[in-house]
Short mmCIF file of C-alpha atoms in Angstrom, two decimals:
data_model
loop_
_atom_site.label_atom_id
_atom_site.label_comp_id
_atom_site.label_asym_id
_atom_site.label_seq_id
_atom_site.Cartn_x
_atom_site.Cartn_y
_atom_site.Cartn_z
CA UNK N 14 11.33 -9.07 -17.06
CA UNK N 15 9.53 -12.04 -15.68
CA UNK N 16 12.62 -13.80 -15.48
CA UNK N 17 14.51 -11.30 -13.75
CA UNK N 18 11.74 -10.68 -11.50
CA UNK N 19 11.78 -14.50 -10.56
CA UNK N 20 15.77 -14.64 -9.81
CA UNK N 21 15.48 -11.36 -7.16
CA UNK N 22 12.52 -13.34 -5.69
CA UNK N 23 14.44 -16.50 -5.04
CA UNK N 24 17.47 -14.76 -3.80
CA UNK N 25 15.86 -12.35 -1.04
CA UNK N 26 14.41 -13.42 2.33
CA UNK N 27 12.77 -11.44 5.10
CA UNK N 28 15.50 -9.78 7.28
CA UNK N 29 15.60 -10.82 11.07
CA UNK N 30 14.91 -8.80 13.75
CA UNK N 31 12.01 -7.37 16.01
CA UNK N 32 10.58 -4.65 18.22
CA UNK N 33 7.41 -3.79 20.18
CA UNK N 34 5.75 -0.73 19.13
CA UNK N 35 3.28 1.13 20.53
CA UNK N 36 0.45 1.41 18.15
CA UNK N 37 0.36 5.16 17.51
CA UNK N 38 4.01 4.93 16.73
CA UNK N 39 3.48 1.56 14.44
CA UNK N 40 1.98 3.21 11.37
CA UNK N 41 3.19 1.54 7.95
CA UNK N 42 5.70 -0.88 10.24
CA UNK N 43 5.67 -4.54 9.23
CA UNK N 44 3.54 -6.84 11.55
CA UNK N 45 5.85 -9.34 13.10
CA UNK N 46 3.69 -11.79 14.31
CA UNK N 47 -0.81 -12.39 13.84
CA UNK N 48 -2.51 -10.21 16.08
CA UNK N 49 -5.45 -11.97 18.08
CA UNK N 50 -8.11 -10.63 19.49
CA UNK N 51 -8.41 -10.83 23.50
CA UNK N 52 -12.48 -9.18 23.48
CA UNK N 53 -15.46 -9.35 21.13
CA UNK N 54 -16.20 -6.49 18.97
CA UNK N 55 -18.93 -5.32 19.89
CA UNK N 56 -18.62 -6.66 23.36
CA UNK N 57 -22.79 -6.91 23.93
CA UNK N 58 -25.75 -6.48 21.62
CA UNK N 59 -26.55 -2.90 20.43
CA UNK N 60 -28.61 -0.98 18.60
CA UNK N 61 -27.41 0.38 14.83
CA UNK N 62 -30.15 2.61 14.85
CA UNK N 63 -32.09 5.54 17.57
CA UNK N 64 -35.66 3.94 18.42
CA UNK N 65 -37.44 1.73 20.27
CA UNK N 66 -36.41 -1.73 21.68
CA UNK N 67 -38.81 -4.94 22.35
CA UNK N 68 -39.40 -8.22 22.24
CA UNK N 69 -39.98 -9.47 18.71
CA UNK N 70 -43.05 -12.18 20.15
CA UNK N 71 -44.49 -8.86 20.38
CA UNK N 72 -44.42 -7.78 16.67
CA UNK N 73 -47.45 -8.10 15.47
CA UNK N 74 -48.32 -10.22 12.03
CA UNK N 75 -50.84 -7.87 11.10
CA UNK N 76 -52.75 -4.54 11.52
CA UNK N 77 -51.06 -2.45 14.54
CA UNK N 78 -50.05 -3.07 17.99
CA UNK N 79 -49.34 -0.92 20.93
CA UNK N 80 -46.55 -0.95 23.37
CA UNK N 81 -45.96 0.48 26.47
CA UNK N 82 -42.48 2.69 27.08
CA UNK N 83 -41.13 1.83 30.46
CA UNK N 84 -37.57 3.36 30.10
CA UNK N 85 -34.53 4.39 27.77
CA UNK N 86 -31.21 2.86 27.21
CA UNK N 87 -28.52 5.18 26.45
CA UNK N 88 -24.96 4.57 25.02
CA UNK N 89 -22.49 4.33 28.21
CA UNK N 90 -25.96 4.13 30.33
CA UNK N 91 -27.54 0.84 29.48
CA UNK N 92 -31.14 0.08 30.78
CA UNK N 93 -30.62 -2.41 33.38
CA UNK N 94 -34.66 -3.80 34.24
CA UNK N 95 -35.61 -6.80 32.14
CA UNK N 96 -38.44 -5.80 29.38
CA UNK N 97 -41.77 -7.69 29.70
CA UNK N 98 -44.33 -8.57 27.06
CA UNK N 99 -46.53 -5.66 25.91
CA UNK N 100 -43.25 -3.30 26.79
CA UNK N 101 -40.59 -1.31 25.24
CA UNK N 102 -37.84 0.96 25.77
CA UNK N 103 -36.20 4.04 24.34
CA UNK N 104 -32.80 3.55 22.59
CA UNK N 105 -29.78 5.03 20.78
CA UNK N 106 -27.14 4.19 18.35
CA UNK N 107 -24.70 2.15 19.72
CA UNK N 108 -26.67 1.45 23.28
CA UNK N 109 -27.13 -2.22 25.48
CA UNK N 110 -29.76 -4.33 23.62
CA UNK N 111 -31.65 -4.46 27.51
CA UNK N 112 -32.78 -7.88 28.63
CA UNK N 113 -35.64 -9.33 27.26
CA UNK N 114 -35.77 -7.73 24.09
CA UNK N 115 -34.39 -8.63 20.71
CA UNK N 116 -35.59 -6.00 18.09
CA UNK N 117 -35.03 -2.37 17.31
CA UNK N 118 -37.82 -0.35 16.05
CA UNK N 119 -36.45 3.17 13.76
CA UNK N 120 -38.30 5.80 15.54
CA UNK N 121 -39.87 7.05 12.14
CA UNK N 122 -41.38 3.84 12.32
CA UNK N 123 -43.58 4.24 14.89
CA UNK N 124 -46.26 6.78 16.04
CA UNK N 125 -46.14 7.74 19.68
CA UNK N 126 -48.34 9.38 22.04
CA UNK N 127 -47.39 9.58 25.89
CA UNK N 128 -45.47 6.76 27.12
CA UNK N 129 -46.93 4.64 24.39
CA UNK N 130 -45.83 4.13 20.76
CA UNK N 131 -48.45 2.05 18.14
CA UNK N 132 -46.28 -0.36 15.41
CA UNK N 133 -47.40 -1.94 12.20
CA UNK N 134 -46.80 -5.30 10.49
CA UNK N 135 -43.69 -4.12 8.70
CA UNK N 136 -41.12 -5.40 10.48
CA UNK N 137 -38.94 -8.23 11.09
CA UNK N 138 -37.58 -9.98 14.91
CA UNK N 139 -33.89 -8.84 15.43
CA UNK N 140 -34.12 -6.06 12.93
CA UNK N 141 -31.26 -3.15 13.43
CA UNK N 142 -29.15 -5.23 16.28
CA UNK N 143 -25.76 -5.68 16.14
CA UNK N 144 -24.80 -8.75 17.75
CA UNK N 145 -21.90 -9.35 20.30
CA UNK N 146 -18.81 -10.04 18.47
CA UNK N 147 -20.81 -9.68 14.76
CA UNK N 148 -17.34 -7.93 13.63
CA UNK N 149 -14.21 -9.61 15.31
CA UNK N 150 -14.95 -12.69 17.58
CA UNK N 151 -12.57 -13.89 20.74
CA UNK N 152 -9.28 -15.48 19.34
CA UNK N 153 -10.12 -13.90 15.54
CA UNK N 154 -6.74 -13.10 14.14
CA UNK N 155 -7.73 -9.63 13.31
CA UNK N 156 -3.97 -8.96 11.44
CA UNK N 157 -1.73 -12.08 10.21
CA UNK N 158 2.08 -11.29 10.02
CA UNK N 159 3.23 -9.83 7.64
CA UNK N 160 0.67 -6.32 6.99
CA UNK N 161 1.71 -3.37 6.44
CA UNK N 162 -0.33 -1.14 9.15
CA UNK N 163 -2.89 1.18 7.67
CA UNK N 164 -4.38 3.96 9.56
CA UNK N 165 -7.25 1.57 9.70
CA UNK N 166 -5.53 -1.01 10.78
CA UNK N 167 -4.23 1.50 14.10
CA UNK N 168 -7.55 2.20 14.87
CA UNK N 169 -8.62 -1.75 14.64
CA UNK N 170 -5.87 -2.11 16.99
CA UNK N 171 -7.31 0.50 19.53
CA UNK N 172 -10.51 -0.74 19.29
CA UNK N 173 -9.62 -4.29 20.53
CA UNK N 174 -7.88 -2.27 23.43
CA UNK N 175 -3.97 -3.41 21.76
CA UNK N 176 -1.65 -0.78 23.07
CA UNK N 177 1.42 -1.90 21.29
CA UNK N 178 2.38 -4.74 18.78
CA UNK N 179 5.41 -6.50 17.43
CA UNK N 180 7.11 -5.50 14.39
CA UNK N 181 9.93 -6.47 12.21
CA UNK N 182 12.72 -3.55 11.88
CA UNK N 183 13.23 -1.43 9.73
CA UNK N 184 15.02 -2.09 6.24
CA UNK N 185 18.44 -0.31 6.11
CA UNK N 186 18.82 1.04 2.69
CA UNK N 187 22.16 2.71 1.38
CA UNK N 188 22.64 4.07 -2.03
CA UNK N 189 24.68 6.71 -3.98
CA UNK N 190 24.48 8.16 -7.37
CA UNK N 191 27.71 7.71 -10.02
CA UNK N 192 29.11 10.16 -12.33
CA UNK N 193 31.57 13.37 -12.59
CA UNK N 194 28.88 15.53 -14.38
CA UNK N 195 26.33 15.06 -11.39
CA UNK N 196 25.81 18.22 -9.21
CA UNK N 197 23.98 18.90 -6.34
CA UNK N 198 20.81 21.49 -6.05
CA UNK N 199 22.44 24.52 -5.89
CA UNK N 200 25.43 24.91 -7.25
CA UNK N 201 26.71 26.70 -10.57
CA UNK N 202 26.62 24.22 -13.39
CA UNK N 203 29.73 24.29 -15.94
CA UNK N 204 29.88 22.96 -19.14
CA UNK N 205 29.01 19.30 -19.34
CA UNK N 206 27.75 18.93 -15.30
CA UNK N 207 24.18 18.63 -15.14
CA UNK N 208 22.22 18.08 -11.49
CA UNK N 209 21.68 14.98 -9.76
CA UNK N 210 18.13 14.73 -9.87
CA UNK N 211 18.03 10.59 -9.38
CA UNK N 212 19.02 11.16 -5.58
CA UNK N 213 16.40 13.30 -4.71
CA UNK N 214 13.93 10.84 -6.43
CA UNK N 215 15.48 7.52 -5.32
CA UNK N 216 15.12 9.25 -1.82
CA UNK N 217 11.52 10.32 -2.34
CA UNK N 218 10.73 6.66 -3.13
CA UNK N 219 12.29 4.91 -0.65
CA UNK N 220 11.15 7.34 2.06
CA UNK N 221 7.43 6.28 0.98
CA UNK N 222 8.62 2.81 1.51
CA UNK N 223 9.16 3.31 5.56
CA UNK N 224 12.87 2.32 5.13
CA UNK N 225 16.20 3.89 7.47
CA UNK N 226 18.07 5.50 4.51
CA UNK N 227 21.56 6.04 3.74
CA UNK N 228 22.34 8.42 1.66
CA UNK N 229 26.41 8.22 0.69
CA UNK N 230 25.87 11.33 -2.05
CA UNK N 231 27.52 11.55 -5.28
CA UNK N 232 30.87 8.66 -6.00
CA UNK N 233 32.88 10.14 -8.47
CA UNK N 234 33.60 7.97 -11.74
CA UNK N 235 36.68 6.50 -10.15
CA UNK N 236 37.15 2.28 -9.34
CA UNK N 237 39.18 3.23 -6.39
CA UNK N 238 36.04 5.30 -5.08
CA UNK N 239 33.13 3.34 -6.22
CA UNK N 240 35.12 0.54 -4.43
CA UNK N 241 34.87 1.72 -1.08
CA UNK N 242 31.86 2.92 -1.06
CA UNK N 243 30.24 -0.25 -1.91
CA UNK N 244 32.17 -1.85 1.28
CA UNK N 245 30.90 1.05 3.48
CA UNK N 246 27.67 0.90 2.54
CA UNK N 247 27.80 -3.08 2.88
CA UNK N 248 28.89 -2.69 6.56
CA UNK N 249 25.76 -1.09 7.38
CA UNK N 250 22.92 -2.07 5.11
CA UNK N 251 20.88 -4.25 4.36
CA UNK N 252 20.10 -3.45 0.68
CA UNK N 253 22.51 -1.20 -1.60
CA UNK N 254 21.07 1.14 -4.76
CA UNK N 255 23.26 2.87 -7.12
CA UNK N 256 22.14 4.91 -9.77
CA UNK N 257 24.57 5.19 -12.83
CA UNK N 258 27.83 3.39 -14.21
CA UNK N 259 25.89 -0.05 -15.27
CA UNK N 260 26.17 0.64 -18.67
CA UNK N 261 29.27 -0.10 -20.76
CA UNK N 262 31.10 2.76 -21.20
CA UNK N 263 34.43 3.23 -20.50
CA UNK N 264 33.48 4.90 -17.39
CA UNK N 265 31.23 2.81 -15.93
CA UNK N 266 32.98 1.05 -13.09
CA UNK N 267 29.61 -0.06 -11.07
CA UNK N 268 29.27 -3.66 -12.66
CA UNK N 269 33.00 -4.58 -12.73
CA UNK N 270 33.63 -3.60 -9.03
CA UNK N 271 31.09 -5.35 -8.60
CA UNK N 272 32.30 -8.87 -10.15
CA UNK N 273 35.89 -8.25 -8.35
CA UNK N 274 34.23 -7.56 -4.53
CA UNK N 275 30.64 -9.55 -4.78
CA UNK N 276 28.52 -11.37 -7.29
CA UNK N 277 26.35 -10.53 -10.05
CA UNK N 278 23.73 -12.53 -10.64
CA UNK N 279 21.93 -10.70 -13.79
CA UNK N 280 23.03 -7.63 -15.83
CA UNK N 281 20.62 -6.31 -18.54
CA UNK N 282 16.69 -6.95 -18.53
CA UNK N 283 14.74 -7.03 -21.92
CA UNK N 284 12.68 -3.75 -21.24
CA UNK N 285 12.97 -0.05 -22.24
CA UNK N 286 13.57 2.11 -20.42
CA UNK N 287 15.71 0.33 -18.09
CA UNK N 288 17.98 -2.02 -19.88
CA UNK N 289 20.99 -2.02 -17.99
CA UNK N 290 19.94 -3.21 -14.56
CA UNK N 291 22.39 -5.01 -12.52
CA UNK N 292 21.32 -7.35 -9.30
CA UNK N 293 23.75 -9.00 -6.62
CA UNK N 294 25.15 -8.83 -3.44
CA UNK N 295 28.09 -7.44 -1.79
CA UNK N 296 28.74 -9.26 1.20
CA UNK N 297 25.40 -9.86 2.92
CA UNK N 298 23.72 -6.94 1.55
CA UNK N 299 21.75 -7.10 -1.57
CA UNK N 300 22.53 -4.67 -4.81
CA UNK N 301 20.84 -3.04 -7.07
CA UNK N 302 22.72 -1.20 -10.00
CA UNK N 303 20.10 0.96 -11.53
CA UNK N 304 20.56 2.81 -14.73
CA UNK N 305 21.70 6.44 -14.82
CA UNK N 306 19.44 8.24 -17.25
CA UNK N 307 16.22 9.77 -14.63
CA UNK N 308 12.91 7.77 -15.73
CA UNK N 309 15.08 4.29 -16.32
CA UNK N 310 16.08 4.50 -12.90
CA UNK N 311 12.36 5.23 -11.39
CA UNK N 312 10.77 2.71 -13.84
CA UNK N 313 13.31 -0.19 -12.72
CA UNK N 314 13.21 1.02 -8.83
CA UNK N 315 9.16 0.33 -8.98
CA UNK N 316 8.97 -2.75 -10.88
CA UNK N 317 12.23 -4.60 -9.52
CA UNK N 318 13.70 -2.53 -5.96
CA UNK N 319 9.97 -1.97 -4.67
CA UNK N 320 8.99 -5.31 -4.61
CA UNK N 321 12.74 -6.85 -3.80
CA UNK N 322 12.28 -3.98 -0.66
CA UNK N 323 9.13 -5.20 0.39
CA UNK N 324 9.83 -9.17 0.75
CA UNK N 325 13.22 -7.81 2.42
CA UNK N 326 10.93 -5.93 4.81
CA UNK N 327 8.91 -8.94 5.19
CA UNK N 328 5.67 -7.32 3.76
CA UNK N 329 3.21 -9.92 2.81
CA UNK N 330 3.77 -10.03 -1.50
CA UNK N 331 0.81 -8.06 -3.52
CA UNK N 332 0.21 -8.35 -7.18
CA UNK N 333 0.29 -5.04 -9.11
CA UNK N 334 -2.74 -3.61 -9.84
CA UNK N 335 -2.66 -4.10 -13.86
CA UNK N 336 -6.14 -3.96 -16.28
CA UNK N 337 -6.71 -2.92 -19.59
CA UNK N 338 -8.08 0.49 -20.81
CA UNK N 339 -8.74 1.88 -24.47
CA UNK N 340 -5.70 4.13 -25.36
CA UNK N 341 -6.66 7.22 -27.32
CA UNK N 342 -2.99 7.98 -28.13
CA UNK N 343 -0.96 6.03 -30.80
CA UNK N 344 2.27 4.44 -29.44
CA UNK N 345 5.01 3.59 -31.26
CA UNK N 346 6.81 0.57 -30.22
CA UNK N 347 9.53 -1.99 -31.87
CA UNK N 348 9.18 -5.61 -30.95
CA UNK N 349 11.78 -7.13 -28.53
CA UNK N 350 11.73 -5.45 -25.90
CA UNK N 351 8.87 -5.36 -22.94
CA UNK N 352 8.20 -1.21 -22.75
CA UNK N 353 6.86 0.67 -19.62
CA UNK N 354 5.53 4.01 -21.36
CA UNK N 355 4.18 6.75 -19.08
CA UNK N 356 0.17 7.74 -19.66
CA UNK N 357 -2.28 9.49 -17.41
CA UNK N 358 -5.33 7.79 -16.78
CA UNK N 359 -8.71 9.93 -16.68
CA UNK N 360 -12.39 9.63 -17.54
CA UNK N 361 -13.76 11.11 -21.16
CA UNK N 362 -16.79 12.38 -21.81
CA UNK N 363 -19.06 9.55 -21.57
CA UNK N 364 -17.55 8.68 -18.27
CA UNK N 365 -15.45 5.95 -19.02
CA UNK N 366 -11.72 5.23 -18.08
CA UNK N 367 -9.05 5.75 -20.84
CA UNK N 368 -5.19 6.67 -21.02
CA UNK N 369 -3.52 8.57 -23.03
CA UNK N 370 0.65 8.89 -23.36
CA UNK N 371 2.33 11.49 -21.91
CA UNK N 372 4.22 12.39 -24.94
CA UNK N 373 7.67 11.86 -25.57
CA UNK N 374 8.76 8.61 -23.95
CA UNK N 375 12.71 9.35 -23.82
CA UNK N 376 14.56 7.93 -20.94
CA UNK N 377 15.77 11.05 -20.20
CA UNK N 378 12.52 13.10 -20.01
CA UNK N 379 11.72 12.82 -16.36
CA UNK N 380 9.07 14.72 -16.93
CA UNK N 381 6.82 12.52 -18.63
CA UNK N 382 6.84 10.68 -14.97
CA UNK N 383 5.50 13.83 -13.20
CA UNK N 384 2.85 14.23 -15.68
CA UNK N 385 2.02 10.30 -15.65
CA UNK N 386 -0.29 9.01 -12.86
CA UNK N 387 0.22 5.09 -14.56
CA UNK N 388 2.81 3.09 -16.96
CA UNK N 389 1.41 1.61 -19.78
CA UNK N 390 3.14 -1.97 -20.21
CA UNK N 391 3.82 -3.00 -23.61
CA UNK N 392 4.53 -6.60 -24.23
CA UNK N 393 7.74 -7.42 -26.01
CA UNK N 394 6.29 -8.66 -29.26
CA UNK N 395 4.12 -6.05 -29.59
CA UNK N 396 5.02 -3.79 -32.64
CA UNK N 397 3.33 -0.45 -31.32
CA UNK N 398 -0.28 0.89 -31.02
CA UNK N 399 -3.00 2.51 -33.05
CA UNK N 400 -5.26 4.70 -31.28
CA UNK N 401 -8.57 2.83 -29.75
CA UNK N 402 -6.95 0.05 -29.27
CA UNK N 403 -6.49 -1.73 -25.45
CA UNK N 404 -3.54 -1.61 -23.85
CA UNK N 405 -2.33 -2.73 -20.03
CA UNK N 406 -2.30 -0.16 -17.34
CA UNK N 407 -0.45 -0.19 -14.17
CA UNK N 408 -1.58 2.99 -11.93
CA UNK N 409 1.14 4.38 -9.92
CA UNK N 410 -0.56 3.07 -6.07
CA UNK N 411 0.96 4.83 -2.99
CA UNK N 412 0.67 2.07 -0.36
#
């Protein structure tokens, strides 16, 4: 796996190409270049709290002190007179620290009678002020090239007053499914024709990935066929997915078109499910051959396509989120191959995280990924699992 993993990584770049984007229109684009703040966030002292503003000379070091209330600062209305000693003035959340002062008393703090308010020795000069740029400074790159936008990330854009930003395009990604038993949703099934399930889930995951999709439907198990559509699909792609024919049946024609029109540079990874995986290129789009059977293809599409996808896109390269849990299920495993088992992470009585499996782990049982919420990765020499034991979790994270 590692070894595969390392080949796709040295054979992909970031795809050229740019646009501008307005921001609202931006969200989960690739950033194309850093992003650079043009104002200080906040732009001017302000108070983080409603209450009363002074000087903090005036504090006193001991016993009480009064001061005298000579106005209020609003948000949007600052207080505009400069604040002597002995004085003080009214203020809210988020209003102009006025000048003269430094310090923000709470107003359960103090006691106040008429325009005058009585402290104690509790507090400290420049308490509950946020300074001028305390959160993004002038010039701060505020988002480096290569982030995915967040809705946080649009509304740190508005806030610095950005109204659009530069982006790389978007990945074009074609694919097709292989096989004369695969029908579409609704139609009549005859004997030996089951439905294609893997296009409706290789479309679900690479519409969460924010990439322009081509979807060429179902290629018949014919050379002639399978042919052409990997030259259509290279004329207008940028990355190709098939699901089905990698294997080495008689029937399977994906690999060995392959070898005749493009290159191949691996077939077969040491991992169940998910064995037969094939990575290339036809022409100057990449390919990925991914297995037929339903949970192969969806375990080898996250842990190879995603992250191929993502450089491709020119997304900034994350880690998986892996750590290790108690499993309170026993696993059977046989050594030699690395294993990506389905379990659902949850919290037991006391509190604390476990997993458990889903069940049966067939290749075929697509419903062991519905009920999963995490894989359980299984190294290849281990020799299977007795229940109590620690095992490696990878939670399934929608970015």
């Amino acid at each position: 796996v590692e070894e595969a993993l390392q080949h796709i990584k040295q054979d992909l770049q970031s795809t050229s190409g740019e646009e501008q984007q307005a921001i609202r229109s931006a969200l989960g684009r690739i950033l194309a270049e850093d992003v650079l703040s043009q104002i200080n966030v906040p732009p001017y002292n302000n108070s983080a709290m409603d209450g009363y503003v002074m000087r903090g000379a005036d504090l006193p070091t001991e016993g009480k002190a009064q001061i005298t209330i000579i106005g209020t600062s609003y948000a949007g209305q600052p207080y505009t007179e400069t604040i002597q000693a002995g004085q003080c003035a009214r203020i809210f959340t988020g209003a102009v620290i006025p000048a003269g002062t430094d310090t923000v008393i709470m107003q359960e703090h103090v006691e106040k009678q008429g325009d005058t308010i009585t402290i104690w020795a509790e507090h400290k000069k420049g308490q509950h002020v946020r300074p001028v740029g305390e959160d993004i400074a002038i010039g701060q790159i505020v988002l480096r090239a290569g982030k995915q936008l967040s809705p946080a990330d649009i509304g740190l854009l508005a806030s610095l007053g950005v109204p659009e930003v530069k982006v790389k395009r978007r990945l074009r990604v074609a694919f097709f499914t292989t096989g004369d038993e695969l029908r579409a949703v609704g139609e009549v099934l005859q004997p030996g024709q089951i439905y294609d399930s893997n296009r409706y889930t290789l479309y679900g995951m690479l519409t969460r990935l924010g990439v322009d999709i081509i979807d060429m439907g179902v290629v018949g198990d014919n050379p002639e066929d399978i042919e052409n559509a990997f030259l259509s699909a290279a004329s207008c792609s940028d990355a190709i997915i098939t699901s089905g024919g990698v294997s080495v049946g008689d029937a399977d024609y994906v690999t060995d078109t392959l070898r005749r029109i493009g290159e191949v540079n691996f077939w077969k990874v040491a991992m169940k499910p998910g064995k037969p995986l094939t990575f290339g290129k036809v022409q100057a789009a990449v390919f990925f051959g991914l297995p037929g059977n339903p949970v192969s293809a969806m375990v080898t599409f996250y842990q190879f396509v995603q992250p191929a996808l993502r450089r491709m896109m020119g997304k900034n390269a994350v880690a998986p989120v892996r750590f290790t849990v108690p499993c309170i299920s026993t696993l059977k495993k046989s050594p030699g191959r690395m294993e990506f088992q389905r379990g659902i992470l949850e919290n037991n009585e006391q509190g604390h995280l476990v997993v458990r499996s889903t069940g049966k782990q067939g290749s075929g049982i697509l419903s062991s990924m519905s009920q999963a919420n995490c894989f359980i990765i299984l190294p290849v020499e281990c020799g299977g699992v007795a229940a109590g034991n620690e095992v490696l979790v990878e939670p399934f994270v929608n970015e």
